[in-house]
Short mmCIF file of C-alpha atoms and ligand atoms in Angstrom, two decimals:
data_model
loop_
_atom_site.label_atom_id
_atom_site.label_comp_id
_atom_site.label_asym_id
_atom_site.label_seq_id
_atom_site.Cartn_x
_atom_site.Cartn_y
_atom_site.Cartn_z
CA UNK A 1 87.84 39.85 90.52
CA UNK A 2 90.88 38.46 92.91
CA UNK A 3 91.93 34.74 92.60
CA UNK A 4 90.23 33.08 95.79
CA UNK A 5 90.68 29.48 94.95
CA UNK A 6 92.64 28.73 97.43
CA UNK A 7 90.21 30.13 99.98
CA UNK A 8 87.78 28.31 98.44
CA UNK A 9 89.46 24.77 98.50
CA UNK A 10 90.58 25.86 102.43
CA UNK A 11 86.94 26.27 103.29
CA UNK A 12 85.64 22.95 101.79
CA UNK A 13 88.21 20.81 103.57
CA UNK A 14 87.42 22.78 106.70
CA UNK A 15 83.54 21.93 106.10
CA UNK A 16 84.88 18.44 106.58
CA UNK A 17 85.86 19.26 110.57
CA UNK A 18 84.07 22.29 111.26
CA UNK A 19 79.91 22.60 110.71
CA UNK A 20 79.62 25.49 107.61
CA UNK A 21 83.79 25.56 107.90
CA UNK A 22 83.95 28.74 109.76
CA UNK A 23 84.24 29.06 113.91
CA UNK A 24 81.99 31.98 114.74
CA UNK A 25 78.43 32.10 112.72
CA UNK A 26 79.15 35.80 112.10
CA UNK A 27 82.66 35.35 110.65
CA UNK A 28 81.16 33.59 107.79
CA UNK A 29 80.43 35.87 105.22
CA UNK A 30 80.23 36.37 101.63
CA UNK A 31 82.96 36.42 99.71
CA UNK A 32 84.42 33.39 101.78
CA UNK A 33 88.21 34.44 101.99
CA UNK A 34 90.91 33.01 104.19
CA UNK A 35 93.20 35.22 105.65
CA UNK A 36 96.64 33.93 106.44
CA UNK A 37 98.94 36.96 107.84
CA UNK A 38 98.66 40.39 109.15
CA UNK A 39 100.76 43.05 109.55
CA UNK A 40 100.42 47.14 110.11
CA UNK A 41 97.68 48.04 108.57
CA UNK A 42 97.74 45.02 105.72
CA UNK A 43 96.51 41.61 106.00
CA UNK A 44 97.07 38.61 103.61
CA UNK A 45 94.99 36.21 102.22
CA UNK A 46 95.70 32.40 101.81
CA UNK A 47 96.05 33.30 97.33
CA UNK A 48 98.43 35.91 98.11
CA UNK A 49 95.94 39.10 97.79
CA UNK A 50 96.81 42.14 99.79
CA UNK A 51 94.08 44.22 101.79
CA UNK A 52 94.31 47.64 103.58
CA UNK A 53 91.93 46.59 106.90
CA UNK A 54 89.29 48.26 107.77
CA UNK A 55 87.69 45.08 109.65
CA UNK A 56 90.25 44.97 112.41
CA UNK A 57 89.00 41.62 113.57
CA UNK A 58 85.88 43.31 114.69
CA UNK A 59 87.61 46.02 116.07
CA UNK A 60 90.77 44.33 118.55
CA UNK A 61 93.47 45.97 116.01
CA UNK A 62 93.82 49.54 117.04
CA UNK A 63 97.55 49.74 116.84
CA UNK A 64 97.69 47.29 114.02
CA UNK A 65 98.14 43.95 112.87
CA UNK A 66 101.99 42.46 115.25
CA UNK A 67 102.59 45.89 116.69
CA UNK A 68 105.83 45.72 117.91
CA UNK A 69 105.89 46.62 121.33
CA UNK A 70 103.25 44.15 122.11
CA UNK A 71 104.89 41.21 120.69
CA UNK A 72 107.91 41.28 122.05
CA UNK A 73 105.94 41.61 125.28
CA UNK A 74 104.13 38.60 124.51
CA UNK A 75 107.60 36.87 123.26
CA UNK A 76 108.82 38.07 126.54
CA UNK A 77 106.69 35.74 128.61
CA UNK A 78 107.11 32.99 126.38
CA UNK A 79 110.83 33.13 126.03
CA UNK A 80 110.99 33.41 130.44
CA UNK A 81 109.01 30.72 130.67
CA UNK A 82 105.92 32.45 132.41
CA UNK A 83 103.34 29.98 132.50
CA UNK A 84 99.72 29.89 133.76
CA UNK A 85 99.74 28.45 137.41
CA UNK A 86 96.24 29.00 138.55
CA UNK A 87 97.35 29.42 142.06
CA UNK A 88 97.80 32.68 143.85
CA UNK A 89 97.97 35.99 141.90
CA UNK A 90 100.73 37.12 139.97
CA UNK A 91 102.76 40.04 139.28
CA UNK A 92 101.00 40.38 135.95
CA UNK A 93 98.02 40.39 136.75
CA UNK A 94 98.86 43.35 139.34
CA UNK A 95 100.32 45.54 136.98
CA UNK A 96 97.34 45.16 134.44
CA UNK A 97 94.68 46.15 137.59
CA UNK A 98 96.83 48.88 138.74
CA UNK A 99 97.23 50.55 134.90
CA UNK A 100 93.46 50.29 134.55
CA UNK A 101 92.72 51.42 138.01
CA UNK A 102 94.70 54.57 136.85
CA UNK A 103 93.48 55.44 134.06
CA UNK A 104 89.62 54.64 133.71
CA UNK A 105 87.98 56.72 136.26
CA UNK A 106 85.33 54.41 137.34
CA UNK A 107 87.61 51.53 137.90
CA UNK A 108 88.64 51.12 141.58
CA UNK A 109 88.75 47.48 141.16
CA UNK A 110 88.61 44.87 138.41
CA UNK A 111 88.38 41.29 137.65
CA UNK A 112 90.50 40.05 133.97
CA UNK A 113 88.56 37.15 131.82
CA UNK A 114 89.10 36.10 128.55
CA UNK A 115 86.16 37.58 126.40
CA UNK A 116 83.88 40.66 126.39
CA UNK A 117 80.38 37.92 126.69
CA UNK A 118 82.18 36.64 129.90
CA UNK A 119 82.91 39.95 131.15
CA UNK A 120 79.45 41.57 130.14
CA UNK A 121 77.42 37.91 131.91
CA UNK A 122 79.23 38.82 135.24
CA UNK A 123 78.77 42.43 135.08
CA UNK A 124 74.91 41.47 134.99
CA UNK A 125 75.26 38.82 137.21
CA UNK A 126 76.59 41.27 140.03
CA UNK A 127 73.94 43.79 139.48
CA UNK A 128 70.97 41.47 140.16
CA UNK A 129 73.14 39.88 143.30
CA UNK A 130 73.45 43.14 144.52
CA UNK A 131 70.42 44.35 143.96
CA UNK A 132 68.04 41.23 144.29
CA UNK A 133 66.39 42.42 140.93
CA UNK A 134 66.61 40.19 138.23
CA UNK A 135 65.15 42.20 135.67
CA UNK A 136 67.17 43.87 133.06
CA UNK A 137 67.80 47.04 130.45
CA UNK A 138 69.32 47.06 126.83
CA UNK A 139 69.41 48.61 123.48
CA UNK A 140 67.89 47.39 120.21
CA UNK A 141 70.61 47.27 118.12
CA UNK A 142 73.10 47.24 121.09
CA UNK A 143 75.44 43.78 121.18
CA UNK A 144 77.20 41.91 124.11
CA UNK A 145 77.73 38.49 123.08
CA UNK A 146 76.25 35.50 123.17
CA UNK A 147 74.54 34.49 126.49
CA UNK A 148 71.05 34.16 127.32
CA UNK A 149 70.06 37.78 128.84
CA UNK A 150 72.11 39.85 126.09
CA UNK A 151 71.61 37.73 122.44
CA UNK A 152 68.66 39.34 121.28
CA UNK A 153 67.27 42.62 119.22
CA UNK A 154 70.80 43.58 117.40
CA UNK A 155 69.59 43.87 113.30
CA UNK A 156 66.11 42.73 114.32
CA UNK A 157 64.37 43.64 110.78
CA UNK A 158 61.40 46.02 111.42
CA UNK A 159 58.83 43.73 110.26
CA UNK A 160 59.49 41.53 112.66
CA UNK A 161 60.19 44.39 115.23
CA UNK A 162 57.14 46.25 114.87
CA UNK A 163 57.15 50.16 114.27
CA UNK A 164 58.68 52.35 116.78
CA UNK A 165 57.18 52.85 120.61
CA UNK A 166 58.23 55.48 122.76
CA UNK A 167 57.71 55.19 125.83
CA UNK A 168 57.44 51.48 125.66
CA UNK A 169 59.16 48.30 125.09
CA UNK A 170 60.05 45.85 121.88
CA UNK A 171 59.47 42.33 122.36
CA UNK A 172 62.96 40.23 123.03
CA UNK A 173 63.90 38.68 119.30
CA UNK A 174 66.53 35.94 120.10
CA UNK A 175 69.71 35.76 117.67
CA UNK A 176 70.14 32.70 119.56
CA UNK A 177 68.04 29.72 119.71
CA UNK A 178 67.29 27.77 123.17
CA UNK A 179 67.09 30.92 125.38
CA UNK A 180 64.20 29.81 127.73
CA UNK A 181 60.81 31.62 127.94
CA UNK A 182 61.30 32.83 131.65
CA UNK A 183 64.46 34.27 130.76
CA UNK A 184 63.37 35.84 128.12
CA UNK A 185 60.61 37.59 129.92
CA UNK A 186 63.72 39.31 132.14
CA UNK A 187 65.09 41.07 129.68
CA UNK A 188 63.49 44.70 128.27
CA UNK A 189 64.79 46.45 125.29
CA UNK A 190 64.56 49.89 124.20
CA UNK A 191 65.55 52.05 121.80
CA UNK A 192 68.67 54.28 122.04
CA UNK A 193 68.71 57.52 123.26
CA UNK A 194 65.17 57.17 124.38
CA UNK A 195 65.27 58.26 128.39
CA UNK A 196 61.41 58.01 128.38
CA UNK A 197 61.60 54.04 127.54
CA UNK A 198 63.67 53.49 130.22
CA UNK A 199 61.59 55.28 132.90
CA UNK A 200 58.85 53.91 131.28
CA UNK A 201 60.16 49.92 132.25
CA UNK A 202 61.67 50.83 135.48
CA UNK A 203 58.16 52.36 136.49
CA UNK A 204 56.69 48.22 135.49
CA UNK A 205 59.76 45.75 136.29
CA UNK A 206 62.16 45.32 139.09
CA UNK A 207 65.51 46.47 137.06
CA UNK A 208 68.89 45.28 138.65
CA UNK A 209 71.20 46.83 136.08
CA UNK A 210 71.26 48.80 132.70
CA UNK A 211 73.52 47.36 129.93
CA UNK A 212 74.60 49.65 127.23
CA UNK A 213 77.17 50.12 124.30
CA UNK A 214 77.75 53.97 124.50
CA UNK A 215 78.23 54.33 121.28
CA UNK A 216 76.22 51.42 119.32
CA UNK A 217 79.42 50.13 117.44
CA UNK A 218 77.61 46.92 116.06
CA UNK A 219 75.41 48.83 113.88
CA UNK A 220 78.24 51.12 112.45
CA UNK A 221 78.64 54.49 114.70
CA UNK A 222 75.30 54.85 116.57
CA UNK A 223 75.98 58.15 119.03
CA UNK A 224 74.49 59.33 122.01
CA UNK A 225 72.79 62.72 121.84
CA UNK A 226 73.92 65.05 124.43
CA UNK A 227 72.89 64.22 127.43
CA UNK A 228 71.50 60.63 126.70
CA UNK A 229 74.55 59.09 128.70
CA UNK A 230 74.05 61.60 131.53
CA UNK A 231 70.22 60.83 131.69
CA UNK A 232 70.67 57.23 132.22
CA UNK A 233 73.18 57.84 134.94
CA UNK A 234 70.50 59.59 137.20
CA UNK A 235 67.66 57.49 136.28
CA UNK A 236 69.68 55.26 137.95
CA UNK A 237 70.37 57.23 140.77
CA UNK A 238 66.64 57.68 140.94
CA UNK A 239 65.18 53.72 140.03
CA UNK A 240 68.83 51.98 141.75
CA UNK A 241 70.05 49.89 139.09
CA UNK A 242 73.36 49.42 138.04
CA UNK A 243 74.54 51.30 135.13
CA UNK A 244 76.98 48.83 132.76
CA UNK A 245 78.73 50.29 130.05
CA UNK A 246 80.04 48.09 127.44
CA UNK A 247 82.64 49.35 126.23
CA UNK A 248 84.10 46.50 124.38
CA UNK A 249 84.40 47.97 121.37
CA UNK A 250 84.64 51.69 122.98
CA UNK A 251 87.14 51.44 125.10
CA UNK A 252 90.66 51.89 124.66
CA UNK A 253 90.30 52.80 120.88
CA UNK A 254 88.64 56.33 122.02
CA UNK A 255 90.62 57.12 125.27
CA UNK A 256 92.58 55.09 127.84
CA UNK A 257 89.48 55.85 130.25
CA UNK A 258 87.08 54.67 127.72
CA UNK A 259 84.44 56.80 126.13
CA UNK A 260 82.80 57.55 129.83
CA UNK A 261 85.74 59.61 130.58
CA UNK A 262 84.92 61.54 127.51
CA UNK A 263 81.49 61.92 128.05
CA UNK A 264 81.90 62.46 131.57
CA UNK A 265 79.33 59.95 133.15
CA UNK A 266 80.86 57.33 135.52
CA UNK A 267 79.11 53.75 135.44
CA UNK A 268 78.91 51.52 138.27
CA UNK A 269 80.36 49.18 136.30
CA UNK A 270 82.06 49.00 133.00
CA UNK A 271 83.47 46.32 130.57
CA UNK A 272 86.44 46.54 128.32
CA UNK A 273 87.99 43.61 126.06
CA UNK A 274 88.64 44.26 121.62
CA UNK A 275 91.28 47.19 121.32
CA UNK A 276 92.67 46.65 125.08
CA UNK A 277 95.04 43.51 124.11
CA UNK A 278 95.72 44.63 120.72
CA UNK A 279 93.82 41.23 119.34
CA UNK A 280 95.49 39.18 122.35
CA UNK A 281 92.04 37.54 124.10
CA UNK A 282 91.27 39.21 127.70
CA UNK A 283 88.44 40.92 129.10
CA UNK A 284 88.12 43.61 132.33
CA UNK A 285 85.52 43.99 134.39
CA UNK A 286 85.88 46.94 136.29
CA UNK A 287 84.11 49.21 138.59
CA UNK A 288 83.30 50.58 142.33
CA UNK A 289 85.10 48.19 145.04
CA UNK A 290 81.63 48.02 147.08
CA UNK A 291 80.65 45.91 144.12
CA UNK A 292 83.30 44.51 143.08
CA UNK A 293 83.99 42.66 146.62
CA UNK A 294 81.39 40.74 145.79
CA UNK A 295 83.28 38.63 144.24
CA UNK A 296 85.40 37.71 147.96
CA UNK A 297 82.20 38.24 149.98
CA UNK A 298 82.95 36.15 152.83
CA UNK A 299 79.51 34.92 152.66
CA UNK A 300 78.66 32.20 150.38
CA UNK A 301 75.38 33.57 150.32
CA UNK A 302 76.30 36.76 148.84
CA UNK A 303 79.39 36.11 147.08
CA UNK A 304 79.33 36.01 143.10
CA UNK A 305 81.04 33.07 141.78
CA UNK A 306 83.52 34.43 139.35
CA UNK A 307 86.29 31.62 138.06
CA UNK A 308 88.04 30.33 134.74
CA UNK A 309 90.77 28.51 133.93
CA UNK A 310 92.44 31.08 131.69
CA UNK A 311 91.41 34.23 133.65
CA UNK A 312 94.75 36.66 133.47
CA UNK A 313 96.87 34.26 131.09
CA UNK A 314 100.06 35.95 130.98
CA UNK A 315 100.01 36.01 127.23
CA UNK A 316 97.52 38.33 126.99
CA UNK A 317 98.09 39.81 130.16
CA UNK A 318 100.89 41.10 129.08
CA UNK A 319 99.58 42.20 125.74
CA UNK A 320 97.32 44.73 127.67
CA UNK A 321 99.97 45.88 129.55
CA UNK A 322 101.90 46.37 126.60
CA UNK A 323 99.21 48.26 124.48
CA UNK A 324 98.60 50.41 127.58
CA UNK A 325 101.98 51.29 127.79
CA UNK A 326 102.33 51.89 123.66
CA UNK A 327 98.63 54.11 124.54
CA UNK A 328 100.47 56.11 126.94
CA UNK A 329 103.73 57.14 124.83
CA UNK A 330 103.88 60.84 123.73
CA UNK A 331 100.82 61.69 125.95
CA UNK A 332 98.66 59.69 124.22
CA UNK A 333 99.59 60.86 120.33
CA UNK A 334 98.33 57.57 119.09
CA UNK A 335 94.93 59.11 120.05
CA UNK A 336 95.81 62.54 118.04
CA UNK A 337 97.04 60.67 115.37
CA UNK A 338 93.97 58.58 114.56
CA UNK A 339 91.71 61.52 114.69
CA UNK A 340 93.36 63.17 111.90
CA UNK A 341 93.09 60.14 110.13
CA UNK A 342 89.30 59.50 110.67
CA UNK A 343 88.80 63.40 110.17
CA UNK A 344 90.35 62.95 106.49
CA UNK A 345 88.67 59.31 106.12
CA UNK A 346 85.53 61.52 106.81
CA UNK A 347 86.03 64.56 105.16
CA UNK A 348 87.18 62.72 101.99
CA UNK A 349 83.95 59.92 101.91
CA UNK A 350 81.61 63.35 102.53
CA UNK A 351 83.10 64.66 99.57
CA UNK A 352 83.01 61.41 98.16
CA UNK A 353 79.36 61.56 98.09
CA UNK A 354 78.70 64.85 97.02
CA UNK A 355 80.89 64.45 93.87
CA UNK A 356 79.34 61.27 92.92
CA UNK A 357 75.67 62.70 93.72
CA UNK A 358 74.34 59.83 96.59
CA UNK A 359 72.89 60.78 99.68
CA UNK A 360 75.13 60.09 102.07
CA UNK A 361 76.46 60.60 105.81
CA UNK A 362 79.29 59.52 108.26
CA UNK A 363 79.42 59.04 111.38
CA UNK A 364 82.53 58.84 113.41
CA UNK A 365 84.18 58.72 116.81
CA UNK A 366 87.63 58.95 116.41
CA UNK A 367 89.32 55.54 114.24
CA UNK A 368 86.07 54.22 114.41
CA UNK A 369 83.82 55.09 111.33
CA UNK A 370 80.82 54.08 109.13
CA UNK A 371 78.80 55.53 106.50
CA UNK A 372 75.20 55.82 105.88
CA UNK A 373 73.51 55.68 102.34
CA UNK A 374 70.53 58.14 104.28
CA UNK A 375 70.98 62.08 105.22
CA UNK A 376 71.15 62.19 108.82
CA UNK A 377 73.30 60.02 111.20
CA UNK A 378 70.94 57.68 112.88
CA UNK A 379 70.26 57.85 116.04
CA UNK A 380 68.66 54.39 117.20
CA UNK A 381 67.99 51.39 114.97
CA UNK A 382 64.85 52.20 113.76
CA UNK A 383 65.83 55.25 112.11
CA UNK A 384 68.76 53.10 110.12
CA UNK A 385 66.37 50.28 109.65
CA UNK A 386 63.64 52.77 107.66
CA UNK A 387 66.36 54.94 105.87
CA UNK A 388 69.73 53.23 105.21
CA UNK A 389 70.09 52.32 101.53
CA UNK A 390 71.21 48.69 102.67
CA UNK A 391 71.84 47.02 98.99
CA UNK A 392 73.82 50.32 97.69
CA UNK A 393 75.86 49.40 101.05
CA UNK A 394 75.77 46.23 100.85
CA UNK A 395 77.79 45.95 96.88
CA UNK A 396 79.69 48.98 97.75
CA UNK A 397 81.32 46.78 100.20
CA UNK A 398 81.82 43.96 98.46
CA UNK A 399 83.25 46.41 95.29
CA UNK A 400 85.57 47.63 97.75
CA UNK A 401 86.79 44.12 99.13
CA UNK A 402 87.27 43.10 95.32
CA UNK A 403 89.75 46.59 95.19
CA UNK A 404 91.78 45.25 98.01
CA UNK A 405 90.02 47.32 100.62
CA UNK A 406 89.06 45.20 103.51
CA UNK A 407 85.63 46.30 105.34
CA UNK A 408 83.39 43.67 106.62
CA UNK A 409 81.50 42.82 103.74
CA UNK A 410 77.45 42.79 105.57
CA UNK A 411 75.91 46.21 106.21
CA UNK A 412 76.09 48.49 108.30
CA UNK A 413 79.47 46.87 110.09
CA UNK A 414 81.53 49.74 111.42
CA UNK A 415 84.93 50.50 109.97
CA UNK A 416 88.52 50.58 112.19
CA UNK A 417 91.26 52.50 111.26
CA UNK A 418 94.61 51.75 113.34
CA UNK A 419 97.74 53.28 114.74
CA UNK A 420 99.54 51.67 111.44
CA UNK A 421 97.76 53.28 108.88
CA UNK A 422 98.67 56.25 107.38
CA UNK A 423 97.64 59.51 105.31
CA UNK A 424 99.12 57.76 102.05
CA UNK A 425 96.60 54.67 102.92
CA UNK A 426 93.69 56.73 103.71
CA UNK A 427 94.09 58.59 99.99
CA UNK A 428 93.93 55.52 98.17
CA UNK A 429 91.39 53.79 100.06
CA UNK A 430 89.57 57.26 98.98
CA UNK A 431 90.59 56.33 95.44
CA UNK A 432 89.00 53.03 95.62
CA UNK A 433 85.87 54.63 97.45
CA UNK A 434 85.40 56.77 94.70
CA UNK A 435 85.04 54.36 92.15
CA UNK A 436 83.54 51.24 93.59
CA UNK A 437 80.90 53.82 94.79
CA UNK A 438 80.34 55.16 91.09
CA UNK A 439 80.18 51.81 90.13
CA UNK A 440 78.29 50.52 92.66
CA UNK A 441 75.51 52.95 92.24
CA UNK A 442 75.44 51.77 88.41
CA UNK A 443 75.04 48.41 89.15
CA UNK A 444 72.43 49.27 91.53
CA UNK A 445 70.14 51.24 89.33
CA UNK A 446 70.76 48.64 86.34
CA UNK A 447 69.70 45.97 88.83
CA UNK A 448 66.38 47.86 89.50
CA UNK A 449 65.63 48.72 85.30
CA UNK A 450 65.64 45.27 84.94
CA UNK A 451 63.31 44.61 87.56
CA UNK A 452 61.14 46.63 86.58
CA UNK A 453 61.43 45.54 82.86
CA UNK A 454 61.06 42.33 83.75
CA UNK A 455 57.28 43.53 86.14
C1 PLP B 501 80.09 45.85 122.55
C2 PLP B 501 80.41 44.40 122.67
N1 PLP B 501 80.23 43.76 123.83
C3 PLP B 501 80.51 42.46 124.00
C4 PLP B 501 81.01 41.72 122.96
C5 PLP B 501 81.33 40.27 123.16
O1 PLP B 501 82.71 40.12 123.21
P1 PLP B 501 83.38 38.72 122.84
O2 PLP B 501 83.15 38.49 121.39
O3 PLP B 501 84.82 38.93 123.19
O4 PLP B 501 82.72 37.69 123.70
C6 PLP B 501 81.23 42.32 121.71
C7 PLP B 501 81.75 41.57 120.58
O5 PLP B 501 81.75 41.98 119.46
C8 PLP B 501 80.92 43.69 121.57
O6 PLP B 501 81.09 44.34 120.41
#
């Protein structure tokens, strides 16, 4: 067991400022460490412990903790003085449009904020404007922050949930209190890759726009069956809502045009924040220019009010461009180069699992991975919910984080792997896989003797 007191005695001063001592409900987790420095693929905590990271911040880190290039980018703007003005546009913010308006094929205009729950509220916002609808699509088990339309059904347990309906609708579970009634009733959610629920809803409610996660990265590696993307784009063609991706935690880690350019569906609109600063806080809303001159409509009537203080601070600004322009070296051999590692991460855990004699899968899109304690990838939320072997998972992890291997210790969190790591760290976090698994497993089945002894 690592020496945490200092961690410890960090969080109960902070209790004395900060309600539970944590900012962010879902950064507080168990065990309670502080971290105090990153770098590559290592972070630090406040004792001095070392930890390969597989957390990422919740994904922002795909080149690594202080890559290079992008600091001195950001150093760049400090050092010449280039300040917020909140007057005009800037050169900046230019360069950052025209990079994404390059490379992600759906973008022919976009709009910079500072997080992925601003971006994904105006995305939504713009569809009902447009459309006059004000009723909405998502995924259970699909996240896109915190505001009233989106913060419901993520790890909605299924006796609360109910068993699964196709076609057909699961009633909205807030993860936030205070979201009124009426709003509530606005809001649909479905399962993933399940066409039939959508048609089902858009056959029953007014729907304005379509909000989804195309791979469900909150709930480890959740992919879309071939053809799921592809179906929702003509249904709506067909029904004339707006298609949002969210690909906040897609985008930019899979492919400079985000994972639509690799399944080949274009959205009407699509959100990117996480792995496009490198960890430096900025959002893009992009998409068609018919919608997005909404935003300058002339008309007060029709224009959508879209304004913030911090909106393209040249910090991270310029930390986009910079990771865009790191993304681009060598024709994109970041992208190569993080395959390889997941494809070894993957092959390794498979083995992993057979040696040690669990049933086990894992799922994977490129850096991004996760594993299942079940033998099939799932492919919405209930099938994880019924199958996944959550308490194996859930000490696994924290056997892991006590080895110095840093995965978000609350199942089933997906796992980054960066541009810093390399083959060397991906065999010995297979080393340390091996055994906290073993042991895991033990402490699992000694847990359940004594249950039962006890019964
Ligand atoms: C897919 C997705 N969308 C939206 C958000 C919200 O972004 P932010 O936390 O920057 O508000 C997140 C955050 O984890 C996310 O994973």
């Amino acid at each position: 067991m690592k020496n945490r007191r200092e961690s410890e005695r960090l969080l109960q001063c902070n209790k004395r400022y900060i309600s539970g001592g944590v900012v962010s409900v879902n950064r507080a987790t168990e065990p309670e460490i502080a971290f105090a420095r990153g770098e590559g693929a290592h972070i630090w905590d406040v004792d001095g412990n070392q930890y390969l990271d597989y957390h990422a911040a919740f994904g922002p880190h795909f080149l690594g903790h202080n890559e290079p290039h992008v600091t001195e980018a950001v150093r760049r703007v400090l050092r010449e003085g280039i300040s917020l003005f909140g007057s005009g546009t800037t050169m900046l913010e230019g360069q950052l449009g025209e990079l994404i308006c390059t490379h992600v094929p759906s973008a022919e205009s976009v709009q910079l904020l500072n997080t992925g729950s601003e971006a994904t509220y105006q995305a939504i916002r713009l569809g009902r404007a447009f459309t006059g609808r004000s009723h909405i699509v998502r995924m259970q088990g699909g996240y896109h922050g915190w505001h009233n339309d989106v913060a419901c059904n993520l790890m909605t347990p299924l006796s609360d949930l109910g068993p699964r309906v196709s076609p057909g609708e699961y009633p909205f579970k807030p993860i936030s209190a205070g979201i009124p009634e009426e709003h509530q009733q606005l809001v649909h959610n479905v399962n993933f890759n399940d066409l039939d629920s959508v048609r089902w809803v858009c056959q029953r409610y007014p729907i304005a726009a379509l909000i989804a996660e195309p791979i469900l990265q909150n709930i480890g590696v959740v992919k879309p069956e071939p053809g799921y993307l592809q179906g929702l784009r003509k249904l709506a063609d067909e029904f004339g809502f707006f298609l949002i991706f969210d690909e906040v935690k897609t985008g930019f880690r899979h492919a400079l045009g985000g994972y639509a350019s690799i399944a080949q569906v274009s959205p009407d609109l699509v959100v990117f924040g996480k792995a496009l600063a490198n960890g430096y806080p900025i959002a893009v809303l992009a998409g068609r220019r018919e919608l997005m001159d909404r935003f300058v409509d002339p008309s007060p009537a029709r224009r959508v009010l879209l304004a913030g203080t911090y909106n393209a601070h040249p910090v991270p600004t310029a930390a986009a461009i910079a990771t865009i322009e790191r993304l681009l070296m060598n024709d994109g051999e970041v992208y190569r180069y993080t395959e390889n590692l997941g494809e070894m991460m993957q092959q390794g855990l498979e083995r992993i699992f057979a040696r040690v004699g669990v049933r086990g899968v894992v799922a994977r899109q490129g850096s991004a991975f996760c594993w299942y304690f079940m033998d099939h990838c799932p492919r919405d939320w209930h099938d994880l919910a019924m199958y996944h072997d959550f308490e194996t998972d859930a000490v696994f992890r924290l056997m892991l984080v006590d080895r110095g291997i840093y995965v978000f210790p609350l199942p089933p969190k997906q796992c980054s792997i960066s541009a810093a790591h390399t083959a060397a760290d991906i065999e010995i976090t297979l080393h340390h896989m091996e055994n906290a698994l073993a042991q895991a497993m033990e402490a699992v089945a000694e847990k359940s003797a004594s249950t039962s002894r006890r019964s």
